[in-house]
Short mmCIF file of C-alpha atoms in Angstrom, two decimals:
data_model
loop_
_atom_site.label_atom_id
_atom_site.label_comp_id
_atom_site.label_asym_id
_atom_site.label_seq_id
_atom_site.Cartn_x
_atom_site.Cartn_y
_atom_site.Cartn_z
CA UNK A 23 -2.87 54.84 54.28
CA UNK A 24 -1.98 51.68 55.39
CA UNK A 25 -5.88 50.54 55.11
CA UNK A 26 -6.09 52.06 51.94
CA UNK A 27 -3.23 50.10 50.79
CA UNK A 28 -4.38 47.01 52.34
CA UNK A 29 -7.18 47.55 50.89
CA UNK A 30 -5.67 47.75 47.21
CA UNK A 31 -3.67 44.67 48.08
CA UNK A 32 -6.73 43.00 48.79
CA UNK A 33 -8.40 43.49 45.70
CA UNK A 34 -5.24 42.60 43.45
CA UNK A 35 -4.72 39.19 45.20
CA UNK A 36 -8.71 38.68 44.64
CA UNK A 37 -8.27 39.89 40.77
CA UNK A 38 -5.00 37.59 40.47
CA UNK A 39 -7.19 34.92 41.92
CA UNK A 40 -10.24 35.52 39.62
CA UNK A 41 -7.73 35.84 36.94
CA UNK A 42 -6.17 32.43 37.45
CA UNK A 43 -9.10 30.90 38.06
CA UNK A 44 -10.90 31.81 35.17
CA UNK A 45 -7.55 30.62 32.69
CA UNK A 46 -7.57 27.16 35.06
CA UNK A 47 -11.84 26.80 33.29
CA UNK A 48 -10.95 27.92 30.59
CA UNK A 49 -8.08 25.44 29.81
CA UNK A 50 -10.24 23.12 31.82
CA UNK A 51 -12.74 23.29 29.25
CA UNK A 52 -10.66 23.06 26.57
CA UNK A 53 -8.66 19.82 27.52
CA UNK A 54 -12.39 18.58 28.30
CA UNK A 55 -13.27 18.96 24.60
CA UNK A 56 -10.48 17.79 23.09
CA UNK A 57 -10.81 14.72 25.11
CA UNK A 58 -13.96 14.42 24.23
CA UNK A 59 -13.31 14.85 20.65
CA UNK A 60 -10.93 12.36 20.53
CA UNK A 61 -12.89 9.73 22.23
CA UNK A 62 -15.07 10.47 20.03
CA UNK A 63 -13.42 9.74 16.74
CA UNK A 64 -12.04 6.54 18.87
CA UNK A 65 -15.48 5.24 19.54
CA UNK A 66 -16.39 5.83 15.61
CA UNK A 67 -13.28 3.51 15.18
CA UNK A 68 -14.11 0.97 17.36
CA UNK A 69 -17.79 0.87 16.20
CA UNK A 70 -16.64 0.59 12.86
CA UNK A 71 -14.53 -2.36 13.48
CA UNK A 72 -17.10 -4.78 15.51
CA UNK A 73 -19.62 -3.94 11.99
CA UNK A 74 -16.54 -5.31 10.09
CA UNK A 75 -15.64 -8.01 11.75
CA UNK A 76 -19.60 -8.85 12.31
CA UNK A 77 -19.60 -8.63 8.23
CA UNK A 78 -16.63 -10.94 8.11
CA UNK A 79 -18.15 -13.45 10.05
CA UNK A 80 -21.96 -13.39 8.18
CA UNK A 81 -19.65 -13.38 4.58
CA UNK A 82 -17.55 -16.23 5.51
CA UNK A 83 -20.10 -18.27 6.71
CA UNK A 84 -22.04 -18.03 4.11
CA UNK A 85 -19.14 -18.63 1.87
CA UNK A 86 -18.55 -22.34 3.44
CA UNK A 87 -21.95 -22.87 2.25
CA UNK A 88 -21.44 -21.10 -1.32
CA UNK A 89 -21.52 -23.78 -4.51
CA UNK A 90 -21.43 -22.09 -7.31
CA UNK A 91 -18.65 -19.98 -8.45
CA UNK A 92 -20.91 -16.64 -9.36
CA UNK A 93 -22.17 -16.80 -5.43
CA UNK A 94 -18.59 -17.45 -4.44
CA UNK A 95 -17.16 -14.93 -6.48
CA UNK A 96 -20.11 -12.25 -5.16
CA UNK A 97 -18.63 -13.07 -1.63
CA UNK A 98 -15.40 -13.08 -2.19
CA UNK A 99 -15.67 -9.88 -3.52
CA UNK A 100 -17.37 -8.54 -0.25
CA UNK A 101 -15.08 -10.17 2.11
CA UNK A 102 -12.04 -8.34 0.30
CA UNK A 103 -14.05 -4.82 0.93
CA UNK A 104 -14.70 -5.66 4.56
CA UNK A 105 -11.36 -6.93 5.49
CA UNK A 106 -9.98 -3.84 3.92
CA UNK A 107 -12.14 -1.49 6.14
CA UNK A 108 -11.60 -3.34 9.31
CA UNK A 109 -7.75 -3.15 9.32
CA UNK A 110 -8.24 0.58 8.02
CA UNK A 111 -10.52 0.91 11.89
CA UNK A 112 -7.73 -1.02 13.23
CA UNK A 113 -4.89 1.50 12.23
CA UNK A 114 -7.19 4.21 13.87
CA UNK A 115 -7.79 2.91 17.25
CA UNK A 116 -4.59 3.05 20.25
CA UNK A 117 -3.83 -0.35 20.08
CA UNK A 118 0.11 -1.30 19.82
CA UNK A 119 1.40 -3.28 18.25
CA UNK A 120 1.85 -6.07 20.41
CA UNK A 121 -1.48 -6.01 21.04
CA UNK A 122 -2.84 -5.64 17.62
CA UNK A 123 -0.69 -8.39 15.80
CA UNK A 124 -2.68 -11.04 16.17
CA UNK A 125 -6.00 -9.36 14.94
CA UNK A 126 -4.05 -7.44 12.64
CA UNK A 127 -2.29 -10.75 10.71
CA UNK A 128 -5.79 -12.65 10.91
CA UNK A 129 -7.47 -9.80 9.01
CA UNK A 130 -4.92 -9.43 6.35
CA UNK A 131 -5.12 -13.04 5.77
CA UNK A 132 -8.97 -12.96 5.49
CA UNK A 133 -7.95 -10.46 2.42
CA UNK A 134 -5.63 -12.17 1.20
CA UNK A 135 -7.36 -15.25 1.01
CA UNK A 136 -10.69 -13.47 -0.73
CA UNK A 137 -7.97 -11.90 -3.35
CA UNK A 138 -6.67 -15.69 -4.31
CA UNK A 139 -10.13 -16.75 -4.44
CA UNK A 140 -11.11 -14.28 -6.64
CA UNK A 141 -8.31 -14.72 -9.15
CA UNK A 142 -9.04 -18.25 -8.95
CA UNK A 143 -12.63 -17.77 -9.54
CA UNK A 144 -12.04 -15.46 -12.59
CA UNK A 145 -10.23 -17.98 -14.02
CA UNK A 146 -12.89 -20.61 -13.93
CA UNK A 147 -11.00 -22.81 -11.83
CA UNK A 148 -12.93 -24.28 -8.15
CA UNK A 149 -11.91 -24.17 -5.21
CA UNK A 150 -10.06 -27.07 -3.66
CA UNK A 151 -10.21 -28.92 -1.06
CA UNK A 152 -7.50 -27.47 1.19
CA UNK A 153 -9.00 -23.98 0.17
CA UNK A 154 -12.24 -24.66 1.63
CA UNK A 155 -10.45 -26.27 4.61
CA UNK A 156 -8.32 -22.61 4.89
CA UNK A 157 -11.96 -20.85 4.72
CA UNK A 158 -13.42 -23.40 7.24
CA UNK A 159 -10.48 -22.26 9.72
CA UNK A 160 -10.88 -18.91 8.93
CA UNK A 161 -14.48 -18.88 9.96
CA UNK A 162 -14.00 -20.31 13.15
CA UNK A 163 -11.58 -17.47 14.24
CA UNK A 164 -14.42 -15.03 12.72
CA UNK A 165 -16.88 -16.92 15.12
CA UNK A 166 -14.54 -16.36 18.06
CA UNK A 167 -13.51 -13.04 17.44
CA UNK A 168 -16.97 -10.63 16.12
CA UNK A 169 -18.76 -11.36 19.22
CA UNK A 170 -15.86 -10.34 21.27
CA UNK A 171 -15.33 -6.99 19.30
CA UNK A 172 -18.61 -6.33 19.25
CA UNK A 173 -18.88 -6.80 23.33
CA UNK A 174 -16.24 -4.31 23.23
CA UNK A 175 -17.72 -1.74 21.47
CA UNK A 176 -21.05 -1.55 23.53
CA UNK A 177 -18.49 -1.52 26.67
CA UNK A 178 -16.92 1.33 25.73
CA UNK A 179 -19.08 3.11 23.23
CA UNK A 180 -21.06 5.20 26.00
CA UNK A 181 -18.26 6.66 27.20
CA UNK A 182 -18.52 5.97 30.11
CA UNK A 183 -15.25 4.17 29.87
CA UNK A 184 -12.29 5.89 28.17
CA UNK A 185 -10.68 4.31 24.82
CA UNK A 186 -6.53 4.27 25.38
CA UNK A 187 -4.25 4.43 27.87
CA UNK A 188 -3.83 7.85 29.90
CA UNK A 189 -0.72 6.75 31.34
CA UNK A 190 1.11 6.94 27.98
CA UNK A 191 0.25 10.89 27.39
CA UNK A 192 4.23 11.90 28.42
CA UNK A 193 4.84 15.45 28.84
CA UNK A 194 8.63 14.43 29.17
CA UNK A 195 8.90 13.77 25.11
CA UNK A 196 12.92 12.96 25.41
CA UNK A 197 12.17 9.63 27.64
CA UNK A 198 11.74 6.14 25.94
CA UNK A 199 10.60 4.97 29.42
CA UNK A 200 7.46 1.98 28.54
CA UNK A 201 4.22 2.21 30.63
CA UNK A 202 4.30 0.23 33.15
CA UNK A 203 -0.25 0.31 33.28
CA UNK A 204 -2.44 -0.49 30.78
CA UNK A 205 -6.39 0.44 31.32
CA UNK A 206 -9.43 -0.92 30.96
CA UNK A 207 -9.62 -0.35 27.03
CA UNK A 208 -5.87 -2.36 26.38
CA UNK A 209 -6.82 -4.92 29.19
CA UNK A 210 -9.79 -5.73 27.10
CA UNK A 211 -7.95 -5.67 23.88
CA UNK A 212 -5.03 -7.92 24.45
CA UNK A 213 -7.91 -10.66 25.71
CA UNK A 214 -9.14 -10.54 22.14
CA UNK A 215 -5.41 -10.85 20.85
CA UNK A 216 -4.89 -13.97 23.04
CA UNK A 217 -7.58 -15.63 21.36
CA UNK A 218 -4.70 -15.66 18.50
CA UNK A 219 -1.70 -17.25 20.96
CA UNK A 220 -2.21 -20.53 18.57
CA UNK A 221 -3.41 -19.31 15.33
CA UNK A 222 -1.71 -20.56 12.47
CA UNK A 223 -0.46 -19.32 9.16
CA UNK A 224 -2.73 -20.19 6.62
CA UNK A 225 -0.93 -22.56 3.55
CA UNK A 226 -1.99 -21.60 0.24
CA UNK A 227 -0.90 -20.65 -3.01
CA UNK A 228 -2.16 -16.84 -2.65
CA UNK A 229 -0.43 -13.82 -2.39
CA UNK A 230 0.15 -13.64 1.62
CA UNK A 231 3.68 -14.88 3.43
CA UNK A 232 4.54 -14.27 6.66
CA UNK A 233 7.82 -13.81 5.80
CA UNK A 234 7.40 -10.88 3.79
CA UNK A 235 6.46 -9.25 7.07
CA UNK A 236 9.14 -10.50 9.08
CA UNK A 237 12.28 -8.89 7.00
CA UNK A 238 13.80 -5.93 8.20
CA UNK A 239 13.02 -2.45 6.63
CA UNK A 240 15.81 -1.74 4.14
CA UNK A 241 15.40 2.63 4.01
CA UNK A 242 16.09 2.95 7.45
CA UNK A 243 18.94 0.30 7.67
CA UNK A 244 21.78 2.90 8.05
CA UNK A 245 19.38 5.72 9.90
CA UNK A 246 20.79 7.28 13.73
CA UNK A 247 17.78 7.14 15.63
CA UNK A 248 15.76 10.15 16.61
CA UNK A 249 14.10 10.98 19.49
CA UNK A 250 10.32 10.99 20.61
CA UNK A 251 10.66 14.72 20.37
CA UNK A 252 12.17 15.24 17.08
CA UNK A 253 9.78 12.90 15.56
CA UNK A 254 6.76 14.78 17.46
CA UNK A 255 8.05 17.88 15.44
CA UNK A 256 9.12 15.84 12.13
CA UNK A 257 4.91 14.97 12.61
CA UNK A 258 3.74 18.52 13.26
CA UNK A 259 5.54 19.72 10.06
CA UNK A 260 3.82 17.17 8.16
CA UNK A 261 0.69 17.83 8.75
CA UNK A 262 0.75 21.30 9.30
CA UNK A 263 0.30 21.95 12.71
CA UNK A 264 1.70 23.23 15.79
CA UNK A 265 3.70 20.48 17.85
CA UNK A 266 2.15 21.08 20.87
CA UNK A 267 -1.09 19.93 19.30
CA UNK A 268 0.07 16.61 18.99
CA UNK A 269 0.67 14.04 22.04
CA UNK A 270 2.86 11.22 22.25
CA UNK A 271 1.55 8.00 22.76
CA UNK A 272 4.01 5.05 22.98
CA UNK A 273 7.06 3.66 21.19
CA UNK A 274 5.85 1.05 19.30
CA UNK A 275 8.74 -2.11 18.83
CA UNK A 276 8.41 -4.83 16.24
CA UNK A 277 9.72 -5.91 12.39
CA UNK A 278 9.48 -1.53 11.95
CA UNK A 279 9.76 0.58 15.26
CA UNK A 280 7.94 3.65 15.40
CA UNK A 281 6.68 6.51 17.69
CA UNK A 282 3.03 6.68 17.65
CA UNK A 283 1.42 10.18 18.69
CA UNK A 284 -2.56 11.19 17.93
CA UNK A 285 -4.12 14.38 18.29
CA UNK A 286 -7.55 16.28 17.47
CA UNK A 287 -8.89 13.78 14.92
CA UNK A 288 -5.51 12.92 14.10
CA UNK A 289 -3.60 9.00 14.49
CA UNK A 290 0.42 9.13 13.05
CA UNK A 291 3.60 7.03 13.55
CA UNK A 292 7.53 7.97 12.85
CA UNK A 293 10.03 5.85 12.20
CA UNK A 294 12.79 5.21 15.00
CA UNK A 295 15.56 5.14 12.92
CA UNK A 296 15.84 8.13 10.71
CA UNK A 297 12.57 9.73 11.79
CA UNK A 298 10.62 9.09 8.56
CA UNK A 299 6.89 9.85 8.64
CA UNK A 300 5.21 6.37 8.00
CA UNK A 301 1.42 6.74 9.07
CA UNK A 302 -1.08 9.52 8.99
CA UNK A 303 -4.60 8.89 9.45
CA UNK A 304 -7.02 12.12 9.96
CA UNK A 305 -10.49 10.98 10.61
CA UNK A 306 -12.22 14.05 10.23
CA UNK A 307 -13.58 14.78 7.52
CA UNK A 308 -17.07 15.06 5.64
CA UNK A 309 -18.87 11.63 3.94
CA UNK A 310 -21.00 13.76 1.84
CA UNK A 311 -21.30 12.85 -1.69
CA UNK A 312 -18.25 13.35 -3.46
CA UNK A 313 -17.37 16.56 -5.67
CA UNK A 314 -14.17 15.83 -6.95
CA UNK A 315 -13.00 13.56 -9.77
CA UNK A 316 -10.04 10.90 -9.65
CA UNK A 317 -8.01 13.11 -11.89
CA UNK A 318 -8.05 15.79 -9.29
CA UNK A 319 -7.41 14.05 -6.54
CA UNK A 320 -4.48 12.70 -8.02
CA UNK A 321 -3.04 16.03 -9.13
CA UNK A 322 -3.26 16.75 -5.13
CA UNK A 323 -2.03 13.48 -4.05
CA UNK A 324 0.90 14.32 -6.34
CA UNK A 325 1.45 17.96 -5.31
CA UNK A 326 1.10 16.46 -1.83
CA UNK A 327 4.15 14.10 -2.23
CA UNK A 328 6.32 16.89 -4.15
CA UNK A 329 5.15 19.40 -0.92
CA UNK A 330 6.79 16.30 1.63
CA UNK A 331 10.22 15.75 -1.09
CA UNK A 332 8.90 12.51 -2.24
CA UNK A 333 10.06 12.14 -5.99
CA UNK A 334 10.10 9.96 -8.68
CA UNK A 335 6.30 8.62 -7.49
CA UNK A 336 4.25 6.66 -10.40
CA UNK A 337 0.39 6.10 -9.46
CA UNK A 338 -0.66 2.74 -10.34
CA UNK A 339 -3.82 1.56 -8.34
CA UNK A 340 -6.49 3.38 -7.04
CA UNK A 341 -9.87 3.04 -4.79
CA UNK A 342 -12.28 5.32 -3.45
CA UNK A 343 -14.68 4.19 -0.50
CA UNK A 344 -16.09 6.73 2.41
CA UNK A 345 -15.86 9.80 0.09
CA UNK A 346 -12.02 9.09 0.16
CA UNK A 347 -9.60 8.01 -3.04
CA UNK A 348 -6.63 6.35 -1.93
CA UNK A 349 -3.81 6.08 -4.78
CA UNK A 350 -0.68 3.63 -4.83
CA UNK A 351 1.98 5.28 -5.44
CA UNK A 352 4.86 3.07 -6.44
CA UNK A 353 8.90 4.19 -6.95
CA UNK A 354 10.59 4.85 -10.56
CA UNK A 355 13.65 3.87 -10.99
CA UNK A 356 15.55 4.24 -14.23
CA UNK A 357 11.77 4.02 -16.10
CA UNK A 358 11.49 0.98 -14.09
CA UNK A 359 8.43 0.89 -11.39
CA UNK A 360 9.20 -1.11 -8.03
CA UNK A 361 5.90 -1.96 -6.56
CA UNK A 362 6.89 -2.79 -3.52
CA UNK A 363 7.71 0.37 -2.88
CA UNK A 364 4.59 1.34 -2.00
CA UNK A 365 3.01 4.69 -0.52
CA UNK A 366 -0.95 5.36 -0.21
CA UNK A 367 -2.10 8.68 -0.35
CA UNK A 368 -6.05 9.10 0.24
CA UNK A 369 -7.33 12.08 -0.34
CA UNK A 370 -11.31 13.59 0.35
CA UNK A 371 -13.16 13.84 -2.50
CA UNK A 372 -15.47 16.07 -0.56
CA UNK A 373 -12.31 18.48 0.34
CA UNK A 374 -9.48 17.54 -1.56
CA UNK A 375 -7.57 17.20 1.26
CA UNK A 376 -4.87 14.63 2.27
CA UNK A 377 -6.32 12.61 4.83
CA UNK A 378 -4.28 9.24 4.65
CA UNK A 379 -0.28 8.93 3.59
CA UNK A 380 1.39 5.76 4.93
CA UNK A 381 4.52 4.59 3.59
CA UNK A 382 4.81 1.64 5.09
CA UNK A 383 6.09 -0.32 2.02
CA UNK A 384 8.43 2.43 1.13
CA UNK A 385 10.17 2.33 3.88
CA UNK A 386 10.16 -1.34 3.87
CA UNK A 387 11.38 -2.29 0.72
CA UNK A 388 13.38 1.19 -0.29
CA UNK A 389 16.40 0.52 -1.85
CA UNK A 390 18.16 1.51 -4.89
CA UNK A 391 18.64 -1.50 -7.10
CA UNK A 392 20.90 -3.31 -9.79
CA UNK A 393 18.77 -4.55 -12.23
CA UNK A 394 20.17 -3.80 -16.01
CA UNK A 395 22.31 -7.25 -15.94
CA UNK A 396 21.79 -10.15 -18.53
CA UNK A 397 18.38 -8.67 -19.64
CA UNK A 398 16.29 -10.69 -22.49
CA UNK A 399 15.00 -7.95 -25.04
CA UNK A 400 11.20 -7.03 -24.70
CA UNK A 401 10.20 -8.75 -28.09
CA UNK A 402 11.73 -12.44 -26.52
CA UNK A 403 9.63 -11.51 -23.38
CA UNK A 404 6.45 -11.05 -26.03
CA UNK A 405 6.99 -14.12 -27.14
CA UNK A 406 5.67 -15.68 -23.78
CA UNK A 407 2.81 -13.82 -23.51
CA UNK A 408 -0.80 -15.66 -24.55
CA UNK A 409 -1.91 -15.78 -28.13
CA UNK A 410 -4.95 -15.01 -26.51
CA UNK A 411 -3.80 -11.52 -25.49
CA UNK A 412 -3.36 -8.22 -26.90
CA UNK A 413 -0.73 -6.13 -25.96
CA UNK A 414 -1.52 -2.53 -25.85
CA UNK A 415 1.65 -1.34 -23.41
CA UNK A 416 4.38 -2.91 -21.97
CA UNK A 417 7.10 -1.33 -19.27
CA UNK A 418 9.60 -2.52 -16.59
CA UNK A 419 8.87 -3.73 -13.30
CA UNK A 420 10.19 -5.32 -9.91
CA UNK A 421 7.57 -7.16 -8.14
CA UNK A 422 7.50 -8.85 -4.85
CA UNK A 423 7.05 -12.52 -4.65
CA UNK A 424 6.17 -14.91 -1.53
CA UNK A 425 9.68 -15.45 -0.52
CA UNK A 426 10.00 -11.55 0.10
CA UNK A 427 12.53 -11.40 -2.94
CA UNK A 428 11.77 -9.26 -5.85
CA UNK A 429 12.27 -10.20 -9.77
CA UNK A 430 12.09 -7.71 -12.47
CA UNK A 431 10.35 -8.29 -15.77
CA UNK A 432 8.08 -7.04 -18.16
CA UNK A 433 4.85 -5.79 -17.65
CA UNK A 434 2.74 -5.94 -20.46
CA UNK A 435 -0.59 -4.40 -20.11
CA UNK A 436 -3.40 -6.70 -22.75
CA UNK A 437 -6.95 -7.08 -23.74
CA UNK A 438 -8.10 -10.39 -23.31
CA UNK A 439 -11.30 -11.73 -25.48
CA UNK A 440 -13.87 -10.36 -23.61
CA UNK A 441 -12.09 -6.90 -23.69
CA UNK A 442 -11.44 -7.62 -19.84
CA UNK A 443 -7.98 -5.78 -18.75
CA UNK A 444 -5.35 -7.97 -18.10
CA UNK A 445 -1.49 -7.86 -16.42
CA UNK A 446 1.35 -10.26 -17.10
CA UNK A 447 4.68 -9.93 -16.07
CA UNK A 448 7.32 -12.07 -17.94
CA UNK A 449 10.55 -12.78 -16.07
CA UNK A 450 13.55 -10.30 -17.75
CA UNK A 451 15.68 -12.72 -17.61
CA UNK A 452 14.17 -16.20 -18.28
CA UNK A 453 11.54 -15.70 -20.23
CA UNK A 454 9.12 -17.32 -18.09
CA UNK A 455 5.22 -15.90 -16.64
CA UNK A 456 5.84 -15.10 -13.11
CA UNK A 457 2.26 -13.53 -12.73
CA UNK A 458 -0.76 -12.72 -13.99
CA UNK A 459 -3.57 -10.17 -13.19
CA UNK A 460 -7.14 -9.44 -14.60
CA UNK A 461 -8.24 -5.43 -13.81
CA UNK A 462 -11.59 -4.87 -12.45
CA UNK A 463 -12.47 -1.28 -13.07
CA UNK A 464 -15.32 0.89 -12.35
CA UNK A 465 -16.22 4.48 -11.05
CA UNK A 466 -15.41 3.09 -7.52
CA UNK A 467 -11.71 2.40 -8.42
CA UNK A 468 -9.45 -0.37 -10.49
CA UNK A 469 -9.21 -4.02 -8.07
CA UNK A 470 -6.09 -6.26 -9.53
CA UNK A 471 -7.31 -10.14 -8.83
#
């Protein structure tokens, strides 16, 4: 009996060891597969960022030599697309706000300068000496930055070194402590960002102003802080995933403090105050031929916002790029469109799934406004619209200005003499023209200049 019992005990122990060992192998393989997929997603985004930065460098160089308005216009349009693509690729990399702030600001200025140039050239105006000086400055930084990003892409593109900081992956989601160590990728990207230490603000009469970026978020102003663990569950509910599939990465400081998370082909942020989902980027979507038209993607985006209990949003403009239709939604208060309260929703034109969500503009600006005092009539505002334009429709709109403030206007949608679509904004209190935009519409969306 003793021998039989001993044999049984040894058999049970051996079986248990084999089960535990097998489970360990399965768990290791699952973890390894997840790590591989995450790294592949990061490598793809870094490669895209490198390609866009190289294209920006080339386009800026060509722009400095372009001497005719048609050529300048074409290059500025190309530059705008490249800057937006680079910003999107950067947003999908595990780079902290502090480490990426310099290049993020640079890309924003490149895009806004391109937009400004397009608008000026569309009005048959020429780029001034100061404009060309700003262009030269942008080009000089591109010459410096593009090779460094290309070097980063080559270094981390073969998968030998991980992108991201493993030390920052915490199991204690209630902890707000910052990681004390940086990965090789973090240090490499920090080196690139140091190139912008003395980077100046470009001063030109375009739409960009640093003061707008430096204001405090209004929507979360009186909200209580939530923990990283609470934010993790909020994000999981938002993307309809198990919270254990999402990993806390860091608490990002700055103008809008957020918790940063990632997961299988997922990047997301949740505000520290209030626990509002700020950004979601799902990188796992096909880039095949589009099957879904704009109206269907719009319906899917509207349904998505309703499911998230985000109401009173009105669609304005959209762009289709890389098999994703990104639609801008602005808050509507008493039939007044508040363009600063912006939410971007990106829908795959292949699957119909929501793959992009960005509510930073909404969180930064959303508040209830007092807008109805001392307004001129719509008829009076019409008198300030050029007789060269035919007014098609009108509505009230709050538009953000360079100084960070908002102005209540009558928005007039018009047709120009060459049948182009034009938006004119007339101050609803002074009858002054505040802004004029020309709309370029195509199958790929609407470009506002």
